[in-house]
Coordinates of C-alpha atoms in Angstrom, one line a residue:
X1353 CA 0.0 0.1 -0.1
X1354 CA 1.5 3.1 -0.9
X1355 CA 1.3 5.8 2.6
X1356 CA 3.0 8.7 0.7
X1357 CA -0.3 10.7 0.0
X1358 CA -0.9 10.5 4.1
X1359 CA 1.9 11.4 4.7
X1360 CA 2.2 14.4 3.0
X1361 CA -1.3 15.4 4.5
X1362 CA 0.1 14.4 7.9
X1363 CA 2.4 17.7 7.2
X1364 CA 0.7 19.9 5.6
X1365 CA -1.8 19.9 8.5
X1366 CA 1.0 20.2 11.0
X1367 CA 1.7 23.6 9.5
X1368 CA -1.4 24.8 8.6
X1369 CA -2.1 25.0 12.8
X1370 CA 1.4 25.7 13.3
X1371 CA 0.7 28.7 11.5
X1372 CA -2.7 29.9 12.6
X1373 CA -2.3 28.7 16.8
X1374 CA -0.4 32.2 18.6
X1375 CA 0.6 34.3 15.8
X1376 CA -1.0 37.8 17.0
X1377 CA 1.5 39.9 14.1
X1378 CA -0.8 43.1 12.9
X1379 CA -3.4 42.6 15.2
X1380 CA -4.4 45.1 18.2
X1381 CA -6.6 45.7 20.7
X1382 CA -9.4 47.8 22.3
X1383 CA -7.0 50.4 23.4
X1384 CA -5.0 50.2 19.8
X1385 CA -2.4 48.9 21.1
X1386 CA -0.8 45.8 19.5
X1387 CA -1.6 42.6 21.4
X1388 CA 0.7 42.3 24.3
X1389 CA 1.3 45.3 24.9
X1390 CA -1.5 48.5 27.3
X1391 CA -1.4 51.9 27.1
X1392 CA 0.6 54.1 29.5
X1393 CA -0.8 56.9 31.8
X1394 CA 1.6 59.2 29.6
X1395 CA -0.1 57.3 26.4
X1396 CA 2.9 55.1 25.7
X1397 CA 2.2 51.0 24.8
X1398 CA 4.5 49.7 26.5
X1399 CA 4.6 46.1 27.1
X1400 CA 2.8 44.2 30.0
X1401 CA 5.1 42.9 32.3
X1402 CA 5.9 39.1 30.9
X1403 CA 5.6 39.8 27.7
X1404 CA 7.7 40.2 24.3
X1405 CA 5.9 41.5 21.4
X1406 CA 8.0 41.3 19.1
X1407 CA 7.8 39.0 15.7
X1408 CA 10.4 36.7 15.9
X1409 CA 9.5 35.3 12.4
X1410 CA 10.0 31.7 14.2
X1411 CA 7.5 30.1 16.4
X1412 CA 9.1 32.5 19.7
X1413 CA 6.3 35.0 19.4
X1414 CA 6.0 36.6 23.3
X1415 CA 6.3 33.1 25.3
X1416 CA 9.3 30.8 24.1
X1417 CA 8.3 28.0 26.8
X1418 CA 11.1 26.2 25.7
X1419 CA 11.5 24.9 21.4
X1420 CA 12.4 27.0 18.8
X1421 CA 13.9 24.3 16.9
X1422 CA 16.6 26.3 15.4
X1423 CA 13.9 28.0 12.6
X1424 CA 14.4 32.0 14.0
X1425 CA 17.4 33.0 12.1
X1426 CA 18.9 36.6 14.4
X1427 CA 15.9 38.7 12.9
X1428 CA 13.1 40.4 15.4
X1429 CA 11.0 42.6 13.2
X1430 CA 8.7 43.4 16.5
X1431 CA 9.0 46.6 18.4
X1432 CA 10.5 46.6 21.9
X1433 CA 10.0 49.3 24.2
X1434 CA 12.6 49.4 26.9
X1435 CA 14.4 46.6 27.5
X1436 CA 12.9 44.0 26.5
X1437 CA 10.2 43.6 28.7
X1438 CA 9.0 39.9 29.2
X1439 CA 10.4 36.6 29.9
X1440 CA 11.9 34.2 27.5
X1441 CA 12.0 31.2 29.3
X1442 CA 13.4 29.0 26.3
X1443 CA 16.3 28.0 24.3
X1444 CA 16.1 30.8 21.6
X1445 CA 18.5 28.1 19.2
X1446 CA 20.0 29.6 16.1
X1447 CA 18.9 33.2 17.5
X1448 CA 22.1 34.8 18.6
X1449 CA 20.5 38.2 18.3
X1450 CA 17.7 38.2 21.3
X1451 CA 18.0 40.2 24.1
X1452 CA 18.1 39.6 28.0
X1453 CA 15.1 39.2 29.6
X1454 CA 14.6 42.7 31.8
X1455 CA 14.1 42.2 35.4
X1456 CA 12.2 44.3 38.1
X1457 CA 12.3 48.8 37.1
X1458 CA 14.2 48.0 33.7
X1459 CA 11.3 46.5 32.7
X1460 CA 9.5 49.9 33.4
X1461 CA 12.1 51.9 30.5
X1462 CA 10.5 53.2 27.8
X1463 CA 12.1 54.3 24.1
X1464 CA 10.6 57.7 23.6
X1465 CA 10.0 59.1 19.9
X1466 CA 12.5 61.5 18.2
X1467 CA 12.1 64.8 19.3
X1468 CA 11.1 63.5 22.9
X1469 CA 13.7 63.6 24.8
X1470 CA 14.2 60.7 27.0
X1471 CA 12.4 60.2 31.0
X1472 CA 14.1 62.3 33.0
X1473 CA 14.1 62.9 36.8
X1474 CA 15.7 66.3 38.0
X1475 CA 16.8 68.4 41.1
X1476 CA 19.7 69.1 43.7
X1477 CA 21.5 67.7 46.2
X1478 CA 22.9 69.6 49.5
X1479 CA 24.1 69.6 52.4
X1480 CA 21.9 67.8 55.7
X1481 CA 20.8 71.2 56.2
X1482 CA 19.7 72.9 53.1
X1483 CA 22.0 75.6 52.9
X1484 CA 24.8 74.3 50.5
X1485 CA 24.8 72.7 47.2
X1486 CA 26.7 70.3 47.0
X1487 CA 28.9 69.1 43.7
X1488 CA 30.4 65.4 43.3
X1489 CA 26.8 63.2 44.9
X1490 CA 25.9 60.0 43.0
X1491 CA 22.5 60.4 42.2
X1492 CA 21.2 57.0 40.7
X1493 CA 18.0 54.3 40.2
X1494 CA 18.7 51.0 42.0
X1495 CA 17.2 48.1 40.5
X1496 CA 17.6 46.1 43.8
X1497 CA 17.3 46.7 47.3
X1498 CA 20.1 48.3 48.7
X1499 CA 22.9 46.6 51.0
X1500 CA 23.6 48.5 54.3
X1501 CA 26.2 50.8 54.3
X1502 CA 29.1 49.0 57.2
X1503 CA 30.4 51.1 59.8
X1504 CA 34.4 51.3 60.1
X1505 CA 37.4 52.2 58.0
X1506 CA 37.5 49.8 54.5
X1507 CA 38.9 50.1 51.6
X1508 CA 36.0 50.8 49.4
X1509 CA 36.1 51.2 45.7
X1510 CA 33.9 53.9 44.5
X1511 CA 31.5 51.6 41.7
X1512 CA 31.0 48.5 45.0
X1513 CA 30.2 51.6 47.1
X1514 CA 26.7 52.3 45.2
X1515 CA 25.1 49.1 45.9
X1516 CA 21.1 48.1 45.1
X1517 CA 22.5 47.3 40.7
X1518 CA 22.1 50.9 39.7
X1519 CA 20.5 51.5 36.8
X1520 CA 21.0 54.7 35.5
X1521 CA 23.3 57.1 37.6
X1522 CA 25.0 60.7 37.3
X1523 CA 26.2 62.6 39.4
X1524 CA 25.6 66.9 40.9
X1525 CA 27.7 69.5 39.0
X1526 CA 29.1 72.2 40.1
X1527 CA 25.8 73.9 41.1
X1528 CA 24.7 70.4 43.1
X1529 CA 22.3 69.8 40.0
X1530 CA 21.1 66.6 38.3
X1531 CA 19.7 65.2 35.2
X1532 CA 19.0 61.6 35.7
X1533 CA 18.3 60.3 32.0
X1534 CA 16.1 57.2 30.8
X1535 CA 14.8 56.4 34.1
X1536 CA 11.7 54.0 34.9
X1537 CA 7.6 55.3 33.7
X1538 CA 4.9 54.7 36.5
X1539 CA 4.7 54.8 40.1
X1540 CA 6.8 54.7 43.3
X1541 CA 9.8 54.9 41.7
X1542 CA 12.6 54.5 44.2
X1543 CA 15.7 57.8 43.6
X1544 CA 18.8 57.2 45.5
X1545 CA 21.3 60.0 46.4
X1546 CA 24.9 59.5 48.0
X1547 CA 28.6 61.0 48.8
X1548 CA 31.2 58.1 50.3
X1549 CA 29.2 56.4 53.4
X1550 CA 26.2 59.3 53.0
X1551 CA 23.3 57.7 51.8
X1552 CA 19.5 59.1 51.5
X1553 CA 16.6 56.9 49.2
X1554 CA 13.5 58.4 48.2
X1555 CA 10.5 57.5 46.7
X1556 CA 8.9 59.7 43.8
X1557 CA 5.8 58.8 43.8
X1558 CA 5.5 59.1 39.8
X1559 CA 7.1 59.3 37.1
X1560 CA 5.7 60.5 33.2
X1561 CA 7.2 58.7 30.6
X1562 CA 9.8 61.4 27.4
X1563 CA 9.5 64.2 29.9
X1564 CA 11.4 65.7 33.1
X1565 CA 10.0 64.9 36.0
X1566 CA 11.2 67.7 38.7
X1567 CA 11.9 67.3 42.3
X1568 CA 11.0 70.5 43.2
X1569 CA 11.3 69.6 47.2
X1570 CA 15.1 70.2 47.8
X1571 CA 14.0 69.2 51.5
X1572 CA 13.5 65.6 49.2
X1573 CA 17.3 65.7 48.3
X1574 CA 19.1 66.8 50.6
X1575 CA 22.0 64.9 52.2
X1576 CA 20.0 63.0 55.2
X1577 CA 20.3 64.8 58.8
X1578 CA 19.6 61.8 61.0
X1579 CA 19.4 58.2 60.9
X1580 CA 15.5 58.2 60.3
X1581 CA 16.5 59.6 56.8
X1582 CA 19.2 57.5 56.0
X1583 CA 22.8 56.4 56.5
X1584 CA 25.2 58.4 58.0
X1585 CA 29.0 58.1 58.2
X1586 CA 30.2 57.3 61.9
X1587 CA 32.5 60.2 62.6
X1588 CA 34.9 60.5 65.8
X1589 CA 35.6 63.9 67.1
X1590 CA 38.0 65.2 69.3
X1591 CA 37.3 68.8 71.0
X1592 CA 40.9 71.0 71.5
X1593 CA 40.7 74.2 73.4
X1594 CA 42.1 76.0 70.0
X1595 CA 39.0 75.0 67.2
X1596 CA 35.7 73.9 67.2
X1597 CA 35.3 71.6 65.3
X1598 CA 32.1 69.7 67.0
X1599 CA 30.4 73.5 66.2
X1600 CA 30.9 72.9 62.4
X1601 CA 28.7 69.8 62.0
X1602 CA 26.2 71.6 63.3
X1603 CA 26.2 74.3 61.1
X1604 CA 25.9 71.5 58.0
X1605 CA 22.4 70.4 59.6
X1606 CA 23.5 67.0 61.5
X1607 CA 21.0 66.8 64.1
X1608 CA 22.1 67.8 68.1
X1609 CA 20.8 63.2 69.0
X1610 CA 23.4 61.9 66.6
X1611 CA 25.5 63.8 68.7
X1612 CA 26.7 61.3 71.3
X1613 CA 29.5 59.2 73.8
X1614 CA 30.9 56.1 72.2
X1615 CA 28.2 54.5 74.4
X1616 CA 25.0 55.8 73.0
X1617 CA 23.9 55.4 69.5
X1618 CA 24.6 58.6 67.1
X1619 CA 26.7 58.7 64.9
X1620 CA 28.9 61.7 65.8
X1621 CA 30.7 60.5 69.2
X1622 CA 33.4 63.7 70.7
X1623 CA 36.2 62.5 72.6
X1624 CA 37.6 65.1 75.1
X1625 CA 41.2 66.5 74.6
X1626 CA 43.7 69.5 75.9
X1627 CA 41.5 72.2 76.6
X1628 CA 38.3 71.2 74.5
X1629 CA 35.1 70.7 75.5
X1630 CA 34.8 67.2 78.0
X1631 CA 30.8 67.0 78.5
X1632 CA 27.3 67.5 77.0
X1633 CA 24.8 69.9 78.4
X1634 CA 22.2 68.5 81.0
X1635 CA 20.0 68.8 78.1
X1636 CA 22.1 66.7 75.8
X1637 CA 22.7 63.1 76.6
X1638 CA 21.7 64.1 80.1
X1639 CA 25.3 66.1 80.4
X1640 CA 27.5 63.0 79.9
X1641 CA 30.7 63.1 79.7
X1642 CA 33.2 62.3 77.3
X1643 CA 36.2 59.7 77.0
X1644 CA 39.1 61.1 77.7
X1645 CA 41.3 61.0 73.6
X1646 CA 44.5 60.3 75.4
X1647 CA 43.4 57.1 76.8
X1648 CA 41.0 56.8 73.0
X1649 CA 43.3 56.5 70.3
X1650 CA 46.4 55.1 71.3
X1651 CA 44.8 51.7 70.3
X1652 CA 44.1 50.6 66.5
X1653 CA 40.7 49.2 67.5
X1654 CA 39.3 51.8 68.7
X1655 CA 39.9 53.9 65.6
X1656 CA 38.5 51.5 63.1
X1657 CA 34.9 51.6 64.6
X1658 CA 34.8 54.7 62.8
X1659 CA 34.4 55.7 59.1
X1660 CA 35.5 59.3 59.9
X1661 CA 38.7 61.1 62.5
X1662 CA 38.4 64.8 62.9
X1663 CA 41.0 66.3 65.1
X1664 CA 40.2 70.0 66.8
X1665 CA 43.6 72.9 67.5
X1666 CA 44.4 72.0 71.0
X1667 CA 46.7 75.0 70.5
X1668 CA 49.7 73.3 71.4
X1669 CA 51.3 69.5 69.5
X1670 CA 50.8 68.0 72.8
X1671 CA 53.3 65.4 72.2
X1672 CA 53.4 64.2 75.3
X1673 CA 49.4 62.5 75.1
X1674 CA 50.5 61.3 72.0
X1675 CA 52.3 58.0 72.4
X1676 CA 54.3 55.9 70.0
X1677 CA 51.9 53.2 70.0
X1678 CA 48.8 56.1 69.0
X1679 CA 51.1 57.9 66.0
X1680 CA 51.6 54.2 64.9
X1681 CA 47.1 53.3 64.8
X1682 CA 46.5 56.8 63.5
X1683 CA 49.1 55.7 60.2
X1684 CA 47.3 52.0 60.4
X1685 CA 43.9 53.1 60.8
X1686 CA 44.4 55.3 57.2
X1687 CA 46.0 52.5 55.3
X1688 CA 42.9 50.7 56.5
X1689 CA 40.4 52.9 54.9
X1690 CA 39.5 55.8 57.4
X1691 CA 39.6 59.5 56.3
X1692 CA 40.9 61.7 59.0
X1693 CA 41.2 65.7 59.5
X1694 CA 43.6 67.4 61.5
X1695 CA 43.5 71.2 62.6
X1696 CA 46.9 73.2 63.5
X1697 CA 48.9 71.2 66.3
X1698 CA 47.4 68.3 65.3
X1699 CA 50.6 67.9 62.9
X1700 CA 52.4 66.8 65.3
X1701 CA 51.0 63.1 63.7
X1702 CA 52.7 64.3 61.0
X1703 CA 55.6 66.4 61.8
X1704 CA 56.8 63.7 64.8
X1705 CA 54.1 60.4 63.5
X1706 CA 55.5 57.1 61.2
X1707 CA 58.5 57.5 59.1
X1708 CA 55.6 57.7 56.3
X1709 CA 53.7 59.7 57.4
X1710 CA 57.2 62.5 58.2
X1711 CA 57.7 61.7 54.8
X1712 CA 54.7 64.0 53.4
X1713 CA 55.9 67.3 54.9
X1714 CA 58.4 69.6 56.0
X1715 CA 57.6 71.4 59.2
X1716 CA 58.6 75.0 60.3
X1717 CA 58.3 77.7 63.3
X1718 CA 57.5 81.3 61.4
X1719 CA 54.9 84.2 62.7
X1720 CA 50.9 83.1 61.3
X1721 CA 50.1 84.3 57.8
X1722 CA 47.8 86.7 56.1
X1723 CA 44.7 86.5 53.7
X1724 CA 43.6 85.9 51.0
X1725 CA 44.3 82.4 50.4
X1726 CA 44.4 81.1 47.0
X1727 CA 43.7 77.8 45.8
X1728 CA 45.3 75.5 43.5
X1729 CA 43.2 75.2 40.2
X1730 CA 46.0 73.0 38.5
X1731 CA 44.3 70.0 38.9
X1732 CA 40.1 69.2 38.8
X1733 CA 39.1 68.9 41.8
X1734 CA 40.8 72.2 43.0
X1735 CA 38.9 74.2 39.9
X1736 CA 36.1 72.5 41.0
X1737 CA 37.0 73.9 45.4
X1738 CA 37.4 77.5 43.1
X1739 CA 33.7 78.1 40.9
X1740 CA 32.0 76.5 43.4
X1741 CA 32.9 79.0 46.3
X1742 CA 32.0 81.5 44.1
X1743 CA 29.4 79.8 43.3
X1744 CA 27.7 79.8 47.2
X1745 CA 29.2 83.7 48.2
X1746 CA 32.2 82.4 49.2
X1747 CA 34.5 84.1 46.9
X1748 CA 33.8 86.7 44.6
X1749 CA 37.4 86.2 42.9
X1750 CA 38.2 83.3 41.4
X1751 CA 40.7 81.0 43.1
X1752 CA 41.0 83.1 46.1
X1753 CA 39.1 83.4 49.8
X1754 CA 39.4 85.1 52.7
X1755 CA 41.1 82.9 55.7
X1756 CA 41.0 84.1 59.4
X1757 CA 43.2 82.3 62.1
X1758 CA 45.9 81.6 59.3
X1759 CA 48.3 79.8 61.2
X1760 CA 52.3 78.8 58.9
X1761 CA 53.3 76.1 60.2
X1762 CA 54.2 73.9 57.4
X1763 CA 57.4 74.7 55.1
X1764 CA 56.2 72.3 51.9
X1765 CA 55.3 68.9 51.2
X1766 CA 56.1 65.9 48.5
X1767 CA 54.1 66.7 45.8
X1768 CA 54.7 63.4 44.6
X1769 CA 52.6 61.8 47.9
X1770 CA 50.4 65.5 48.5
X1771 CA 47.8 67.7 46.8
X1772 CA 48.1 71.3 47.6
X1773 CA 44.5 73.0 48.0
X1774 CA 45.1 76.1 49.4
X1775 CA 48.2 79.0 49.8
X1776 CA 48.8 81.9 51.1
X1777 CA 50.6 83.0 48.1
X1778 CA 50.0 81.8 44.4
X1779 CA 52.0 78.4 43.4
X1780 CA 54.0 78.0 46.6
X1781 CA 54.3 75.0 48.7
X1782 CA 56.4 77.0 51.7
X1783 CA 52.8 78.7 52.6
X1784 CA 50.3 76.3 52.4
X1785 CA 46.9 76.2 54.7
X1786 CA 45.5 72.8 53.1
X1787 CA 47.0 70.2 51.6
X1788 CA 45.8 65.9 51.5
X1789 CA 47.1 63.3 50.6
X1790 CA 45.8 59.6 49.7
X1791 CA 47.6 56.4 52.1
X1792 CA 48.8 53.9 52.1
X1793 CA 51.7 56.4 51.2
X1794 CA 53.7 56.1 47.9
X1795 CA 50.7 53.2 47.3
X1796 CA 49.9 52.8 43.4
X1797 CA 46.4 54.8 43.0
X1798 CA 44.7 51.1 42.6
X1799 CA 45.9 50.3 46.0
X1800 CA 44.9 53.4 48.1
X1801 CA 42.5 53.6 50.3
X1802 CA 42.0 56.2 53.0
X1803 CA 42.5 59.9 53.4
X1804 CA 44.2 62.1 55.3
X1805 CA 43.4 66.3 54.8
X1806 CA 45.9 68.9 57.6
X1807 CA 44.2 72.5 57.4
X1808 CA 47.2 75.7 59.3
X1809 CA 43.5 77.3 59.9
X1810 CA 41.2 77.0 62.9
X1811 CA 38.9 76.3 61.1
X1812 CA 35.9 76.9 62.9
X1813 CA 37.8 80.2 65.5
X1814 CA 34.4 82.2 65.7
X1815 CA 33.2 79.1 68.2
X1816 CA 34.7 78.6 71.5
X1817 CA 34.4 75.0 73.3
X1818 CA 36.8 75.7 75.6
X1819 CA 35.6 73.7 79.2
X1820 CA 31.6 74.6 77.7
X1821 CA 29.6 72.0 77.9
X1822 CA 28.5 71.3 74.1
X1823 CA 26.7 72.8 72.6
X1824 CA 27.0 76.0 74.4
X1825 CA 30.3 77.2 73.0
X1826 CA 28.7 77.3 69.5
X1827 CA 27.4 80.2 69.2
X1828 CA 28.2 81.7 65.6
X1829 CA 25.9 82.3 62.6
X1830 CA 26.3 81.2 58.9
X1831 CA 29.2 79.8 57.4
X1832 CA 32.6 81.9 56.9
X1833 CA 34.9 81.5 53.6
X1834 CA 36.9 79.0 55.5
X1835 CA 34.1 77.0 56.6
X1836 CA 32.7 76.6 53.1
X1837 CA 36.1 75.5 52.1
X1838 CA 36.1 73.0 54.8
X1839 CA 32.8 71.3 54.4
X1840 CA 34.0 71.1 50.5
X1841 CA 36.6 69.4 51.4
X1842 CA 35.0 67.1 54.6
X1843 CA 32.1 65.7 52.2
X1844 CA 35.5 64.9 49.7
X1845 CA 36.8 63.5 52.8
X1846 CA 33.9 61.0 52.8
X1847 CA 34.1 59.9 48.9
X1848 CA 35.6 57.3 47.6
X1849 CA 39.4 57.3 46.9
X1850 CA 40.9 58.8 43.3
X1851 CA 44.1 60.5 42.8
X1852 CA 43.3 64.1 43.3
X1853 CA 44.7 64.7 39.7
X1854 CA 46.0 62.6 37.2
X1855 CA 49.7 62.4 36.1
X1856 CA 50.5 63.2 32.1
X1857 CA 53.6 61.7 30.3
X1858 CA 56.1 63.0 28.1
X1859 CA 54.7 61.2 25.6
X1860 CA 51.0 62.0 26.4
X1861 CA 52.1 65.7 25.8
X1862 CA 54.6 64.9 22.8
X1863 CA 57.3 66.6 24.5
X1864 CA 61.0 64.1 23.7
X1865 CA 63.1 66.8 25.6
X1866 CA 63.6 69.3 29.1
X1867 CA 61.6 69.0 30.9
X1868 CA 57.3 69.7 31.7
X1869 CA 54.7 70.1 34.6
X1870 CA 53.0 66.6 34.9
X1871 CA 50.0 68.0 36.2
X1872 CA 49.8 67.3 40.0
X1873 CA 52.4 70.0 41.0
X1874 CA 55.5 67.9 40.2
X1875 CA 57.5 68.4 37.0
X1876 CA 58.4 65.4 34.5
X1877 CA 62.7 65.0 32.8
X1878 CA 61.8 64.2 29.5
X1879 CA 65.5 63.7 28.6
X1880 CA 67.8 66.5 27.4
X1881 CA 67.1 68.3 24.6
X1882 CA 69.6 68.0 22.2
X1883 CA 70.8 71.0 20.3
X1884 CA 70.3 72.5 16.8
X1885 CA 72.7 73.5 14.6
X1886 CA 74.4 77.3 14.7
X1887 CA 72.5 77.2 18.1
X1888 CA 75.1 78.3 20.8
X1889 CA 76.6 74.9 22.8
X1890 CA 79.5 74.2 25.6
X1891 CA 82.0 71.2 26.2
X1892 CA 80.0 68.8 27.0
X1893 CA 76.3 69.3 25.6
X1894 CA 74.7 67.2 23.5
X1895 CA 74.7 68.4 19.1
X1896 CA 71.6 67.5 17.3
X1897 CA 72.5 64.9 15.1
X1898 CA 75.9 64.4 13.6
X1899 CA 76.5 68.0 14.7
X1900 CA 79.2 68.7 17.0
X1901 CA 80.4 71.8 19.6
X1902 CA 82.7 74.1 18.0
X1903 CA 83.8 77.5 19.0
X1904 CA 80.5 77.8 20.6
X1905 CA 78.0 76.2 18.8
X1906 CA 76.3 72.7 17.0
X1907 CA 78.2 72.7 13.1
X1908 CA 78.9 69.7 10.8
X1909 CA 81.4 67.7 11.8
X1910 CA 84.8 68.4 10.3
X1911 CA 88.3 68.9 11.2
X1912 CA 89.7 72.4 12.3
X1913 CA 92.5 73.9 10.4
X1914 CA 95.4 75.8 11.8
X1915 CA 94.4 79.1 14.5
X1916 CA 90.9 77.6 15.4
X1917 CA 90.2 76.3 18.6
X1918 CA 90.3 72.6 19.6
X1919 CA 89.8 70.7 22.7
X1920 CA 92.6 67.5 22.0
X1921 CA 95.3 66.7 19.0
X1922 CA 92.7 65.1 17.0
X1923 CA 90.3 68.0 16.4
X1924 CA 92.7 69.6 13.9
X1925 CA 93.3 68.7 10.3
X1926 CA 97.7 68.0 10.6
X1927 CA 99.6 69.2 13.7
X1928 CA 98.8 69.4 17.4
X1929 CA 95.8 71.7 19.4
X1930 CA 98.3 73.9 21.3
X1931 CA 96.5 74.7 25.5
X1932 CA 98.0 76.8 28.8
X1933 CA 97.7 74.4 31.6
X1934 CA 94.3 74.0 33.3
X1935 CA 92.7 75.9 29.6
X1936 CA 89.5 73.6 28.8
X1937 CA 90.2 74.9 25.1
X1938 CA 93.5 76.1 22.3
X1939 CA 94.2 76.4 18.9
X1940 CA 95.6 74.2 16.4
X1941 CA 99.4 74.5 15.4
X1942 CA 101.8 72.9 13.1
X1943 CA 103.4 69.7 14.0

């Protein structure tokens, strides 16, 4: 019996059924959108969750349940709004161009029509008080839950500090402003602002597609004032009789509830150093007394519980209360990723510190300096500081600011290890007022974890903490120019460690010889330049190509005739070179 006709009809019927099964190409629903899509509040057709609305020219029309039989030859002729807003659970054998399925908020990103621009969120980030905008802050939409911020010294890389798998991100400009592009559309969109271990997450109630969605209330995007609003770094502050850094922390907006002893749960803990405040007022923490700094800073274990350590000037170096163990502990803390700020006489930790810390700068005792200060704008962060101070009213003359309570204990820095920020005389290392360096000292940039900032200024000298319970000594209003500069550096101190500047090279500057600036306050030796023909030379000079130094200029090589100057007998065409005793040159004479 001939079975071929039966086989033919069975095969044809199978093809017909396959063609009719689930192909929805070209069909639209009641809302005018292709099947598998729905119309959003903005009027855009967007994919329904779990659906890929492209036409896949095979048997993968939407949800691929596991069989594609290699018939999808890399062509997807459908429209996929956003990033493949569906789920393909099959094996797309034969189709190497199929996009990976979207995840979480990624599925709510949309593609806008030409001329509309992308979906945007814009706003301004400020310090906790809301009084100053802040540049260099990361702003992003997370695509997963945020990981907890871990307290203490740690060697964090910049990308590692941003948890939650950022979907889109940007950083604030010199005005603290940001525009975040291609954000997800819909309700309750999370937004994170973060610099170092300062972090706050808010929720945007609704984001409209293909439009700007400004955050009109800047209080939502200021950095957190307390633990209820977000994460703050854990800070240890030692008080001192000559400066009042604790008052600056109040001014930047940290809530009083966050100031406690180490026994409390506040994010800022006080320790009493020489002549500084040693207790709270009765209305705050029941007037608790501060632990003595001289006992606390001897142990690395005590320091490394904190992200930042701030030392207010005590009025003297007070070396008797800074043991060798304490000096080593401070370096070890910074090497682990700790951040340190030193005010004036806390130069003791550097001048009389470990060999590594001693190598960063040299010191002297001179009369106090005078204003104004000059900002080093030769590196990117210095230029940003100068720009920012103009924006916030800390400077009326770009690159200059008024300083008070100026001291002068610094002779100079090692520019290969440290970065000058502010000096009294422009481009003068002998009058530096602010400098910083990353740690471990001298390690490659990729291996540096911590940071130290030194100020030769009493930053908050307008307040007094001498034997007065905190915060009764904090009486000044507003922020001075030098306090604004320190606010900038305090948040820079908190941020992830990157080189302050990138050193250039002779090749990058297309320089073959001579000495050129290295872009970081130092210089590069690009080798000795050869001297061109007819240019002046002297004994030992290098003349270009085959030229030789003859009679004070570089000339084509030739023997000297009678009467010409010479240095050796071989210089003369005949005879010899006659010269007096002790004379470098002579004249050719007949032999």
